[in-house]
């Protein structure tokens, strides 16, 4: 069992390094979603006095973003147009309407890796580690009891 | 030489390797007796924390090969790493192990408090433990900053503001300390070398003190009863304790792997300076409402009060009583602090974040 344990640990630690060599590169920053960029634009408008160049830049990026979920695109486009017309009050009003829900304008995690084969392998190794640890602890418990009796 | 030959004559390869190692490194010296209660899970939490730390270092070494610790490249390097494959798994594993690390560290501290293991002559063990708790918090904070997304940017902003608030004492943590290296890169250096080295060194002192002063006795009964029970309690070799630590560390690794598989760690968008639209990670969430109510100073004063209180504990509570049932006032006080921490965390989680944005 000790050899299985050692093998398992070595696999858990060595597998990622091997797999890295075959991974591709992606130029697109998947965390830059339209929703996150729009929240940042709104926050910049609220937090800073004019000029709002950075907020306009964020809205430009939001409309160009690949991931456009969890945002009302019509409101986003209207806010974008209002900002370019230098109507900050209207842009703010449109942006506040652009998000689903009442007031939770918060940005947290915007990109999470999909669960694929690497995750499945990790899950299997993890489950095997838990079973082995459980067996080891049970055996240890019995051995300790025997040791104490002697 | 005779020892080497004896080792070679034994049966299985594991025994032979063990004998070879023992003759050269004196591993059998680890088989010194420890009381049986030391093998209970509650007394194994410190070792599991240490095991999690070793795994964090191992996964961190991998992550350091692909992470770009410059403001221009940090976020993109994490997004690329998180893109899929085993790189994403390893980052998730590092993230979940850090959660297990702080949970077992906190539970270890709570167990030590509940069993009054901080009392004489073990004040030194307690003080090094409080210092380790502080370093653990520092590692979590610097780790949060490294991903360089909006949440990290806001943590970074708080770091700078606190450094300014602390004046001379905060100069090391401010961007003005040097023009040649960015504060992000310096934070990275702190995360991967300064803090882990300090922590490893202090763990050594902590463990040596436990070895010298022995594992604290089971606390139940009057001080006299506890002392008598300590003398009469069966002893087991310390190696049985080590074996349990390894198995429990394997449990921690298994849980972290399963969580990394089921809930991969994500990342937020690139950070924007001067706004606040995220909340801190759960272990710092208790500070969020305090900052709302009392301002930035609360982020300095409250952790300082907590740590000062923990450090002062063995010098304030000097009675010989160790049984939690006979220390009702202290247990009530500790429980109240714990409940307050849980309440603040839940309150921070449910606070409407939008109100924070306009105030910046």
PDB file of N, CA and C in Angstrom, chain A residues 2-3 5 9 13-14 16-17 19-20 23 25 29 31-32 36 39-40 43-44 46 48 54 58 103 105-113 115 118-119 121-123 126 129-130 133 136-137 140-141 144 147-148, chain B residues 13-14 36 39 62 75 79-82 84-87 89-90 150 236-237 240 243-244 247-248 250-251 253-255 257-258 261-270 272-275 277-279 352-354 357:
ATOM      1  N   UNK A   2       2.026   1.163   0.667  1.00  0.00           N
ATOM      2  CA  UNK A   2       2.906   2.340   0.706  1.00  0.00           C
ATOM      3  C   UNK A   2       3.351   2.738  -0.692  1.00  0.00           C
ATOM      4  N   UNK A   3       3.603   1.695  -1.532  1.00  0.00           N
ATOM      5  CA  UNK A   3       4.045   1.984  -2.896  1.00  0.00           C
ATOM      6  C   UNK A   3       2.933   2.633  -3.698  1.00  0.00           C
ATOM      7  N   UNK A   5       0.604   4.481  -2.461  1.00  0.00           N
ATOM      8  CA  UNK A   5       0.520   5.841  -1.933  1.00  0.00           C
ATOM      9  C   UNK A   5       1.556   6.744  -2.584  1.00  0.00           C
ATOM     10  N   UNK A   9       0.919   9.978  -5.016  1.00  0.00           N
ATOM     11  CA  UNK A   9       1.435  11.316  -4.735  1.00  0.00           C
ATOM     12  C   UNK A   9       2.271  11.823  -5.904  1.00  0.00           C
ATOM     13  N   UNK A  13       1.431  15.102  -8.321  1.00  0.00           N
ATOM     14  CA  UNK A  13       2.314  16.258  -8.430  1.00  0.00           C
ATOM     15  C   UNK A  13       2.977  16.378  -9.803  1.00  0.00           C
ATOM     16  N   UNK A  14       3.173  15.251 -10.489  1.00  0.00           N
ATOM     17  CA  UNK A  14       3.918  15.299 -11.749  1.00  0.00           C
ATOM     18  C   UNK A  14       3.027  15.481 -12.973  1.00  0.00           C
ATOM     19  N   UNK A  16       0.534  17.502 -13.853  1.00  0.00           N
ATOM     20  CA  UNK A  16       0.342  18.833 -14.424  1.00  0.00           C
ATOM     21  C   UNK A  16       1.522  19.312 -15.257  1.00  0.00           C
ATOM     22  N   UNK A  17       2.740  19.049 -14.796  1.00  0.00           N
ATOM     23  CA  UNK A  17       3.924  19.526 -15.509  1.00  0.00           C
ATOM     24  C   UNK A  17       3.998  18.906 -16.898  1.00  0.00           C
ATOM     25  N   UNK A  19       1.463  17.754 -18.662  1.00  0.00           N
ATOM     26  CA  UNK A  19       0.357  18.235 -19.482  1.00  0.00           C
ATOM     27  C   UNK A  19       0.567  19.657 -19.981  1.00  0.00           C
ATOM     28  N   UNK A  20       1.277  20.455 -19.194  1.00  0.00           N
ATOM     29  CA  UNK A  20       1.500  21.845 -19.583  1.00  0.00           C
ATOM     30  C   UNK A  20       2.171  21.974 -20.956  1.00  0.00           C
ATOM     31  N   UNK A  23      -0.222  22.288 -23.814  1.00  0.00           N
ATOM     32  CA  UNK A  23      -1.306  23.267 -23.788  1.00  0.00           C
ATOM     33  C   UNK A  23      -1.108  24.365 -24.833  1.00  0.00           C
ATOM     34  N   UNK A  25      -1.997  28.273 -26.585  1.00  0.00           N
ATOM     35  CA  UNK A  25      -2.060  29.638 -26.083  1.00  0.00           C
ATOM     36  C   UNK A  25      -3.280  30.340 -26.658  1.00  0.00           C
ATOM     37  N   UNK A  29      -8.529  37.482 -23.701  1.00  0.00           N
ATOM     38  CA  UNK A  29      -8.616  37.485 -22.253  1.00  0.00           C
ATOM     39  C   UNK A  29     -10.064  37.191 -21.868  1.00  0.00           C
ATOM     40  N   UNK A  31     -11.550  36.710 -19.171  1.00  0.00           N
ATOM     41  CA  UNK A  31     -12.130  37.314 -17.969  1.00  0.00           C
ATOM     42  C   UNK A  31     -12.719  38.697 -18.245  1.00  0.00           C
ATOM     43  N   UNK A  32     -12.402  39.273 -19.407  1.00  0.00           N
ATOM     44  CA  UNK A  32     -12.882  40.617 -19.741  1.00  0.00           C
ATOM     45  C   UNK A  32     -14.264  40.537 -20.385  1.00  0.00           C
ATOM     46  N   UNK A  36     -18.565  42.725 -16.799  1.00  0.00           N
ATOM     47  CA  UNK A  36     -17.533  43.233 -15.893  1.00  0.00           C
ATOM     48  C   UNK A  36     -17.053  44.612 -16.342  1.00  0.00           C
ATOM     49  N   UNK A  39     -19.680  47.266 -15.541  1.00  0.00           N
ATOM     50  CA  UNK A  39     -19.698  47.610 -14.106  1.00  0.00           C
ATOM     51  C   UNK A  39     -18.518  48.535 -13.795  1.00  0.00           C
ATOM     52  N   UNK A  40     -17.373  48.225 -14.368  1.00  0.00           N
ATOM     53  CA  UNK A  40     -16.199  49.078 -14.136  1.00  0.00           C
ATOM     54  C   UNK A  40     -16.437  50.483 -14.685  1.00  0.00           C
ATOM     55  N   UNK A  43     -18.694  52.256 -12.301  1.00  0.00           N
ATOM     56  CA  UNK A  43     -17.956  52.604 -11.084  1.00  0.00           C
ATOM     57  C   UNK A  43     -17.016  53.789 -11.341  1.00  0.00           C
ATOM     58  N   UNK A  44     -16.402  53.827 -12.504  1.00  0.00           N
ATOM     59  CA  UNK A  44     -15.500  54.938 -12.835  1.00  0.00           C
ATOM     60  C   UNK A  44     -16.269  56.252 -12.943  1.00  0.00           C
ATOM     61  N   UNK A  46     -19.061  56.960 -11.361  1.00  0.00           N
ATOM     62  CA  UNK A  46     -19.485  57.334 -10.006  1.00  0.00           C
ATOM     63  C   UNK A  46     -18.315  57.825  -9.155  1.00  0.00           C
ATOM     64  N   UNK A  48     -15.195  59.006 -10.150  1.00  0.00           N
ATOM     65  CA  UNK A  48     -14.255  60.029 -10.614  1.00  0.00           C
ATOM     66  C   UNK A  48     -14.967  61.188 -11.321  1.00  0.00           C
ATOM     67  N   UNK A  54     -11.549  57.026 -19.411  1.00  0.00           N
ATOM     68  CA  UNK A  54     -11.348  55.612 -19.068  1.00  0.00           C
ATOM     69  C   UNK A  54     -12.672  54.851 -19.108  1.00  0.00           C
ATOM     70  N   UNK A  58     -13.756  51.682 -21.421  1.00  0.00           N
ATOM     71  CA  UNK A  58     -14.322  50.440 -20.877  1.00  0.00           C
ATOM     72  C   UNK A  58     -15.592  50.053 -21.645  1.00  0.00           C
ATOM     73  N   UNK A 103     -29.668  45.732  -7.297  1.00  0.00           N
ATOM     74  CA  UNK A 103     -28.567  46.598  -6.883  1.00  0.00           C
ATOM     75  C   UNK A 103     -27.215  45.891  -6.761  1.00  0.00           C
ATOM     76  N   UNK A 105     -24.468  45.386  -8.135  1.00  0.00           N
ATOM     77  CA  UNK A 105     -23.464  45.729  -9.147  1.00  0.00           C
ATOM     78  C   UNK A 105     -22.084  45.371  -8.609  1.00  0.00           C
ATOM     79  N   UNK A 106     -21.763  44.095  -8.656  1.00  0.00           N
ATOM     80  CA  UNK A 106     -20.484  43.672  -8.104  1.00  0.00           C
ATOM     81  C   UNK A 106     -19.765  42.801  -9.121  1.00  0.00           C
ATOM     82  N   UNK A 107     -18.443  42.962  -9.166  1.00  0.00           N
ATOM     83  CA  UNK A 107     -17.634  42.143 -10.066  1.00  0.00           C
ATOM     84  C   UNK A 107     -16.825  41.172  -9.224  1.00  0.00           C
ATOM     85  N   UNK A 108     -16.974  39.921  -9.490  1.00  0.00           N
ATOM     86  CA  UNK A 108     -16.136  38.925  -8.804  1.00  0.00           C
ATOM     87  C   UNK A 108     -15.402  38.123  -9.851  1.00  0.00           C
ATOM     88  N   UNK A 109     -15.704  36.842  -9.863  1.00  0.00           N
ATOM     89  CA  UNK A 109     -15.091  35.950 -10.857  1.00  0.00           C
ATOM     90  C   UNK A 109     -15.890  36.045 -12.156  1.00  0.00           C
ATOM     91  N   UNK A 110     -15.219  36.374 -13.253  1.00  0.00           N
ATOM     92  CA  UNK A 110     -15.927  36.475 -14.539  1.00  0.00           C
ATOM     93  C   UNK A 110     -15.521  35.365 -15.497  1.00  0.00           C
ATOM     94  N   UNK A 111     -14.466  34.651 -15.145  1.00  0.00           N
ATOM     95  CA  UNK A 111     -14.078  33.513 -15.990  1.00  0.00           C
ATOM     96  C   UNK A 111     -13.679  32.338 -15.107  1.00  0.00           C
ATOM     97  N   UNK A 112     -14.267  31.197 -15.391  1.00  0.00           N
ATOM     98  CA  UNK A 112     -13.951  29.975 -14.642  1.00  0.00           C
ATOM     99  C   UNK A 112     -13.696  28.863 -15.661  1.00  0.00           C
ATOM    100  N   UNK A 113     -12.595  28.110 -15.483  1.00  0.00           N
ATOM    101  CA  UNK A 113     -12.317  27.050 -16.454  1.00  0.00           C
ATOM    102  C   UNK A 113     -13.454  26.029 -16.513  1.00  0.00           C
ATOM    103  N   UNK A 115     -15.121  22.307 -16.798  1.00  0.00           N
ATOM    104  CA  UNK A 115     -14.696  21.019 -16.230  1.00  0.00           C
ATOM    105  C   UNK A 115     -14.435  20.046 -17.389  1.00  0.00           C
ATOM    106  N   UNK A 118      -8.906  16.990 -17.595  1.00  0.00           N
ATOM    107  CA  UNK A 118      -7.904  17.205 -16.537  1.00  0.00           C
ATOM    108  C   UNK A 118      -8.580  17.223 -15.167  1.00  0.00           C
ATOM    109  N   UNK A 119      -9.749  17.882 -15.104  1.00  0.00           N
ATOM    110  CA  UNK A 119     -10.486  17.936 -13.837  1.00  0.00           C
ATOM    111  C   UNK A 119     -10.985  16.548 -13.448  1.00  0.00           C
ATOM    112  N   UNK A 121      -9.571  13.686 -14.181  1.00  0.00           N
ATOM    113  CA  UNK A 121      -8.419  12.924 -13.669  1.00  0.00           C
ATOM    114  C   UNK A 121      -8.094  13.360 -12.236  1.00  0.00           C
ATOM    115  N   UNK A 122      -8.112  14.675 -12.015  1.00  0.00           N
ATOM    116  CA  UNK A 122      -7.837  15.196 -10.664  1.00  0.00           C
ATOM    117  C   UNK A 122      -8.864  14.659  -9.672  1.00  0.00           C
ATOM    118  N   UNK A 123     -10.127  14.625 -10.087  1.00  0.00           N
ATOM    119  CA  UNK A 123     -11.186  14.130  -9.220  1.00  0.00           C
ATOM    120  C   UNK A 123     -10.984  12.663  -8.872  1.00  0.00           C
ATOM    121  N   UNK A 126      -8.100  12.369  -6.537  1.00  0.00           N
ATOM    122  CA  UNK A 126      -8.528  12.856  -5.224  1.00  0.00           C
ATOM    123  C   UNK A 126      -9.365  11.828  -4.485  1.00  0.00           C
ATOM    124  N   UNK A 129      -7.193   9.057  -3.337  1.00  0.00           N
ATOM    125  CA  UNK A 129      -6.406   9.499  -2.175  1.00  0.00           C
ATOM    126  C   UNK A 129      -7.246   9.419  -0.902  1.00  0.00           C
ATOM    127  N   UNK A 130      -8.521   9.798  -1.009  1.00  0.00           N
ATOM    128  CA  UNK A 130      -9.405   9.761   0.161  1.00  0.00           C
ATOM    129  C   UNK A 130      -9.646   8.321   0.627  1.00  0.00           C
ATOM    130  N   UNK A 133      -6.397   7.030   2.188  1.00  0.00           N
ATOM    131  CA  UNK A 133      -6.179   7.653   3.497  1.00  0.00           C
ATOM    132  C   UNK A 133      -7.120   7.039   4.534  1.00  0.00           C
ATOM    133  N   UNK A 136      -5.811   3.632   5.402  1.00  0.00           N
ATOM    134  CA  UNK A 136      -4.594   3.795   6.199  1.00  0.00           C
ATOM    135  C   UNK A 136      -4.908   4.198   7.631  1.00  0.00           C
ATOM    136  N   UNK A 137      -5.862   5.103   7.784  1.00  0.00           N
ATOM    137  CA  UNK A 137      -6.225   5.556   9.138  1.00  0.00           C
ATOM    138  C   UNK A 137      -6.881   4.430   9.939  1.00  0.00           C
ATOM    139  N   UNK A 140      -4.167   2.095  10.963  1.00  0.00           N
ATOM    140  CA  UNK A 140      -3.363   2.760  12.000  1.00  0.00           C
ATOM    141  C   UNK A 140      -4.059   2.662  13.358  1.00  0.00           C
ATOM    142  N   UNK A 141      -5.356   2.885  13.307  1.00  0.00           N
ATOM    143  CA  UNK A 141      -6.154   2.859  14.543  1.00  0.00           C
ATOM    144  C   UNK A 141      -6.079   1.478  15.198  1.00  0.00           C
ATOM    145  N   UNK A 144      -2.569   0.909  16.590  1.00  0.00           N
ATOM    146  CA  UNK A 144      -2.326   1.687  17.820  1.00  0.00           C
ATOM    147  C   UNK A 144      -3.013   1.033  19.022  1.00  0.00           C
ATOM    148  N   UNK A 147      -0.990  -1.912  19.996  1.00  0.00           N
ATOM    149  CA  UNK A 147       0.251  -1.450  20.620  1.00  0.00           C
ATOM    150  C   UNK A 147       0.003  -1.044  22.069  1.00  0.00           C
ATOM    151  N   UNK A 148      -1.110  -0.326  22.282  1.00  0.00           N
ATOM    152  CA  UNK A 148      -1.436   0.133  23.637  1.00  0.00           C
ATOM    153  C   UNK A 148      -1.741  -1.040  24.569  1.00  0.00           C
TER     154      UNK A 148
ATOM    155  N   UNK B  13      11.760  -4.812   0.575  1.00  0.00           N
ATOM    156  CA  UNK B  13      12.582  -3.690   0.106  1.00  0.00           C
ATOM    157  C   UNK B  13      12.321  -2.429   0.933  1.00  0.00           C
ATOM    158  N   UNK B  14      11.057  -2.281   1.399  1.00  0.00           N
ATOM    159  CA  UNK B  14      10.705  -1.109   2.207  1.00  0.00           C
ATOM    160  C   UNK B  14      11.518  -1.122   3.508  1.00  0.00           C
ATOM    161  N   UNK B  36      -1.194   8.806  24.330  1.00  0.00           N
ATOM    162  CA  UNK B  36      -2.120   8.277  23.326  1.00  0.00           C
ATOM    163  C   UNK B  36      -3.067   9.353  22.777  1.00  0.00           C
ATOM    164  N   UNK B  39      -2.827  11.261  19.355  1.00  0.00           N
ATOM    165  CA  UNK B  39      -3.235  10.728  18.060  1.00  0.00           C
ATOM    166  C   UNK B  39      -4.680  11.060  17.694  1.00  0.00           C
ATOM    167  N   UNK B  62       5.307  24.966  -9.101  1.00  0.00           N
ATOM    168  CA  UNK B  62       4.796  24.839 -10.474  1.00  0.00           C
ATOM    169  C   UNK B  62       4.223  26.169 -10.975  1.00  0.00           C
ATOM    170  N   UNK B  75      -2.095  39.517 -14.910  1.00  0.00           N
ATOM    171  CA  UNK B  75      -3.473  39.059 -15.123  1.00  0.00           C
ATOM    172  C   UNK B  75      -3.556  38.103 -16.308  1.00  0.00           C
ATOM    173  N   UNK B  79      -4.909  34.240 -16.512  1.00  0.00           N
ATOM    174  CA  UNK B  79      -6.017  33.838 -17.403  1.00  0.00           C
ATOM    175  C   UNK B  79      -5.557  32.698 -18.311  1.00  0.00           C
ATOM    176  N   UNK B  80      -4.331  32.812 -18.834  1.00  0.00           N
ATOM    177  CA  UNK B  80      -3.814  31.765 -19.711  1.00  0.00           C
ATOM    178  C   UNK B  80      -3.659  30.445 -18.946  1.00  0.00           C
ATOM    179  N   UNK B  81      -3.139  30.566 -17.732  1.00  0.00           N
ATOM    180  CA  UNK B  81      -2.964  29.373 -16.890  1.00  0.00           C
ATOM    181  C   UNK B  81      -4.307  28.701 -16.603  1.00  0.00           C
ATOM    182  N   UNK B  82      -5.345  29.562 -16.409  1.00  0.00           N
ATOM    183  CA  UNK B  82      -6.671  29.042 -16.057  1.00  0.00           C
ATOM    184  C   UNK B  82      -7.446  28.562 -17.277  1.00  0.00           C
ATOM    185  N   UNK B  84      -7.412  26.062 -19.128  1.00  0.00           N
ATOM    186  CA  UNK B  84      -7.827  24.659 -19.182  1.00  0.00           C
ATOM    187  C   UNK B  84      -6.645  23.754 -18.903  1.00  0.00           C
ATOM    188  N   UNK B  85      -6.881  22.466 -18.965  1.00  0.00           N
ATOM    189  CA  UNK B  85      -5.818  21.488 -18.759  1.00  0.00           C
ATOM    190  C   UNK B  85      -5.363  21.426 -17.310  1.00  0.00           C
ATOM    191  N   UNK B  86      -4.190  20.827 -17.115  1.00  0.00           N
ATOM    192  CA  UNK B  86      -3.718  20.595 -15.760  1.00  0.00           C
ATOM    193  C   UNK B  86      -3.197  21.864 -15.082  1.00  0.00           C
ATOM    194  N   UNK B  87      -2.850  22.877 -15.892  1.00  0.00           N
ATOM    195  CA  UNK B  87      -2.442  24.154 -15.300  1.00  0.00           C
ATOM    196  C   UNK B  87      -3.577  24.728 -14.462  1.00  0.00           C
ATOM    197  N   UNK B  89      -6.031  22.999 -13.196  1.00  0.00           N
ATOM    198  CA  UNK B  89      -6.240  22.105 -12.046  1.00  0.00           C
ATOM    199  C   UNK B  89      -5.264  22.451 -10.937  1.00  0.00           C
ATOM    200  N   UNK B  90      -4.027  22.699 -11.338  1.00  0.00           N
ATOM    201  CA  UNK B  90      -3.004  22.962 -10.319  1.00  0.00           C
ATOM    202  C   UNK B  90      -3.246  24.299  -9.608  1.00  0.00           C
ATOM    203  N   UNK B 150      -9.731  42.556 -10.611  1.00  0.00           N
ATOM    204  CA  UNK B 150     -10.335  43.687  -9.906  1.00  0.00           C
ATOM    205  C   UNK B 150     -10.254  43.517  -8.393  1.00  0.00           C
ATOM    206  N   UNK B 236       2.573   5.906  23.061  1.00  0.00           N
ATOM    207  CA  UNK B 236       2.765   5.320  21.739  1.00  0.00           C
ATOM    208  C   UNK B 236       3.990   5.970  21.107  1.00  0.00           C
ATOM    209  N   UNK B 237       4.653   5.280  20.168  1.00  0.00           N
ATOM    210  CA  UNK B 237       5.794   5.937  19.513  1.00  0.00           C
ATOM    211  C   UNK B 237       5.322   7.139  18.680  1.00  0.00           C
ATOM    212  N   UNK B 240       3.890   6.751  15.165  1.00  0.00           N
ATOM    213  CA  UNK B 240       2.468   6.456  14.899  1.00  0.00           C
ATOM    214  C   UNK B 240       1.707   7.767  14.676  1.00  0.00           C
ATOM    215  N   UNK B 243       2.569   8.942  11.199  1.00  0.00           N
ATOM    216  CA  UNK B 243       1.807   8.196  10.184  1.00  0.00           C
ATOM    217  C   UNK B 243       0.399   8.775  10.054  1.00  0.00           C
ATOM    218  N   UNK B 244      -0.207   9.088  11.204  1.00  0.00           N
ATOM    219  CA  UNK B 244      -1.552   9.696  11.158  1.00  0.00           C
ATOM    220  C   UNK B 244      -1.529  11.055  10.465  1.00  0.00           C
ATOM    221  N   UNK B 247      -1.492  10.489   6.788  1.00  0.00           N
ATOM    222  CA  UNK B 247      -2.799  10.067   6.271  1.00  0.00           C
ATOM    223  C   UNK B 247      -3.797  11.232   6.257  1.00  0.00           C
ATOM    224  N   UNK B 248      -3.780  12.045   7.306  1.00  0.00           N
ATOM    225  CA  UNK B 248      -4.702  13.187   7.328  1.00  0.00           C
ATOM    226  C   UNK B 248      -4.314  14.221   6.278  1.00  0.00           C
ATOM    227  N   UNK B 250      -3.033  13.396   3.462  1.00  0.00           N
ATOM    228  CA  UNK B 250      -3.551  12.781   2.229  1.00  0.00           C
ATOM    229  C   UNK B 250      -5.052  13.059   2.096  1.00  0.00           C
ATOM    230  N   UNK B 251      -5.755  13.065   3.221  1.00  0.00           N
ATOM    231  CA  UNK B 251      -7.184  13.430   3.196  1.00  0.00           C
ATOM    232  C   UNK B 251      -7.328  14.871   2.686  1.00  0.00           C
ATOM    233  N   UNK B 253      -5.262  16.539   0.802  1.00  0.00           N
ATOM    234  CA  UNK B 253      -4.942  16.564  -0.633  1.00  0.00           C
ATOM    235  C   UNK B 253      -6.116  16.009  -1.446  1.00  0.00           C
ATOM    236  N   UNK B 254      -6.710  14.916  -0.956  1.00  0.00           N
ATOM    237  CA  UNK B 254      -7.849  14.322  -1.661  1.00  0.00           C
ATOM    238  C   UNK B 254      -9.019  15.292  -1.750  1.00  0.00           C
ATOM    239  N   UNK B 255      -9.334  15.952  -0.630  1.00  0.00           N
ATOM    240  CA  UNK B 255     -10.447  16.925  -0.621  1.00  0.00           C
ATOM    241  C   UNK B 255     -10.142  18.065  -1.589  1.00  0.00           C
ATOM    242  N   UNK B 257      -8.189  18.069  -4.198  1.00  0.00           N
ATOM    243  CA  UNK B 257      -8.249  17.604  -5.595  1.00  0.00           C
ATOM    244  C   UNK B 257      -9.694  17.481  -6.075  1.00  0.00           C
ATOM    245  N   UNK B 258     -10.542  16.927  -5.210  1.00  0.00           N
ATOM    246  CA  UNK B 258     -11.956  16.763  -5.590  1.00  0.00           C
ATOM    247  C   UNK B 258     -12.608  18.144  -5.796  1.00  0.00           C
ATOM    248  N   UNK B 261     -11.532  19.695  -8.925  1.00  0.00           N
ATOM    249  CA  UNK B 261     -12.193  19.078 -10.078  1.00  0.00           C
ATOM    250  C   UNK B 261     -13.627  19.593 -10.230  1.00  0.00           C
ATOM    251  N   UNK B 262     -14.324  19.725  -9.101  1.00  0.00           N
ATOM    252  CA  UNK B 262     -15.740  20.099  -9.155  1.00  0.00           C
ATOM    253  C   UNK B 262     -15.949  21.610  -9.282  1.00  0.00           C
ATOM    254  N   UNK B 263     -15.049  22.378  -8.696  1.00  0.00           N
ATOM    255  CA  UNK B 263     -15.210  23.838  -8.679  1.00  0.00           C
ATOM    256  C   UNK B 263     -13.865  24.496  -9.015  1.00  0.00           C
ATOM    257  N   UNK B 264     -13.499  24.532 -10.301  1.00  0.00           N
ATOM    258  CA  UNK B 264     -12.214  25.141 -10.670  1.00  0.00           C
ATOM    259  C   UNK B 264     -12.167  26.621 -10.280  1.00  0.00           C
ATOM    260  N   UNK B 265     -10.995  27.066  -9.902  1.00  0.00           N
ATOM    261  CA  UNK B 265     -10.838  28.459  -9.461  1.00  0.00           C
ATOM    262  C   UNK B 265     -10.881  29.400 -10.667  1.00  0.00           C
ATOM    263  N   UNK B 266     -11.638  30.485 -10.527  1.00  0.00           N
ATOM    264  CA  UNK B 266     -11.772  31.443 -11.626  1.00  0.00           C
ATOM    265  C   UNK B 266     -10.955  32.691 -11.396  1.00  0.00           C
ATOM    266  N   UNK B 267     -11.254  33.697 -12.211  1.00  0.00           N
ATOM    267  CA  UNK B 267     -10.557  34.985 -12.093  1.00  0.00           C
ATOM    268  C   UNK B 267     -11.496  36.087 -12.571  1.00  0.00           C
ATOM    269  N   UNK B 268     -11.315  37.288 -12.033  1.00  0.00           N
ATOM    270  CA  UNK B 268     -12.135  38.428 -12.427  1.00  0.00           C
ATOM    271  C   UNK B 268     -11.489  39.199 -13.562  1.00  0.00           C
ATOM    272  N   UNK B 269     -12.107  40.324 -13.954  1.00  0.00           N
ATOM    273  CA  UNK B 269     -11.544  41.113 -15.059  1.00  0.00           C
ATOM    274  C   UNK B 269     -10.305  41.888 -14.610  1.00  0.00           C
ATOM    275  N   UNK B 270      -9.615  42.445 -15.593  1.00  0.00           N
ATOM    276  CA  UNK B 270      -8.441  43.281 -15.287  1.00  0.00           C
ATOM    277  C   UNK B 270      -8.845  44.398 -14.325  1.00  0.00           C
ATOM    278  N   UNK B 272      -9.189  47.923 -12.246  1.00  0.00           N
ATOM    279  CA  UNK B 272      -9.233  49.367 -12.512  1.00  0.00           C
ATOM    280  C   UNK B 272      -8.950  50.076 -11.204  1.00  0.00           C
ATOM    281  N   UNK B 273      -8.050  51.015 -11.242  1.00  0.00           N
ATOM    282  CA  UNK B 273      -7.637  51.716 -10.018  1.00  0.00           C
ATOM    283  C   UNK B 273      -8.699  52.707  -9.552  1.00  0.00           C
ATOM    284  N   UNK B 274      -8.824  52.894  -8.260  1.00  0.00           N
ATOM    285  CA  UNK B 274      -9.651  53.969  -7.715  1.00  0.00           C
ATOM    286  C   UNK B 274     -11.134  53.675  -7.605  1.00  0.00           C
ATOM    287  N   UNK B 275     -11.552  52.431  -7.839  1.00  0.00           N
ATOM    288  CA  UNK B 275     -12.962  52.068  -7.647  1.00  0.00           C
ATOM    289  C   UNK B 275     -13.018  50.838  -6.740  1.00  0.00           C
ATOM    290  N   UNK B 277     -15.564  47.613  -6.380  1.00  0.00           N
ATOM    291  CA  UNK B 277     -16.769  46.902  -6.815  1.00  0.00           C
ATOM    292  C   UNK B 277     -16.670  45.392  -6.564  1.00  0.00           C
ATOM    293  N   UNK B 278     -15.799  44.980  -5.665  1.00  0.00           N
ATOM    294  CA  UNK B 278     -15.736  43.562  -5.287  1.00  0.00           C
ATOM    295  C   UNK B 278     -15.749  43.463  -3.762  1.00  0.00           C
ATOM    296  N   UNK B 279     -15.864  42.239  -3.308  1.00  0.00           N
ATOM    297  CA  UNK B 279     -15.740  41.991  -1.860  1.00  0.00           C
ATOM    298  C   UNK B 279     -14.505  41.123  -1.639  1.00  0.00           C
ATOM    299  N   UNK B 352     -25.076  45.042   0.664  1.00  0.00           N
ATOM    300  CA  UNK B 352     -25.243  45.452  -0.736  1.00  0.00           C
ATOM    301  C   UNK B 352     -23.971  46.185  -1.175  1.00  0.00           C
ATOM    302  N   UNK B 353     -23.301  45.673  -2.154  1.00  0.00           N
ATOM    303  CA  UNK B 353     -22.010  46.244  -2.518  1.00  0.00           C
ATOM    304  C   UNK B 353     -22.090  47.565  -3.265  1.00  0.00           C
ATOM    305  N   UNK B 354     -23.198  47.819  -3.925  1.00  0.00           N
ATOM    306  CA  UNK B 354     -23.257  49.025  -4.761  1.00  0.00           C
ATOM    307  C   UNK B 354     -23.106  50.297  -3.939  1.00  0.00           C
ATOM    308  N   UNK B 357     -19.575  51.765  -3.902  1.00  0.00           N
ATOM    309  CA  UNK B 357     -18.936  52.338  -5.090  1.00  0.00           C
ATOM    310  C   UNK B 357     -18.940  53.845  -5.066  1.00  0.00           C
TER     311      UNK B 357
END
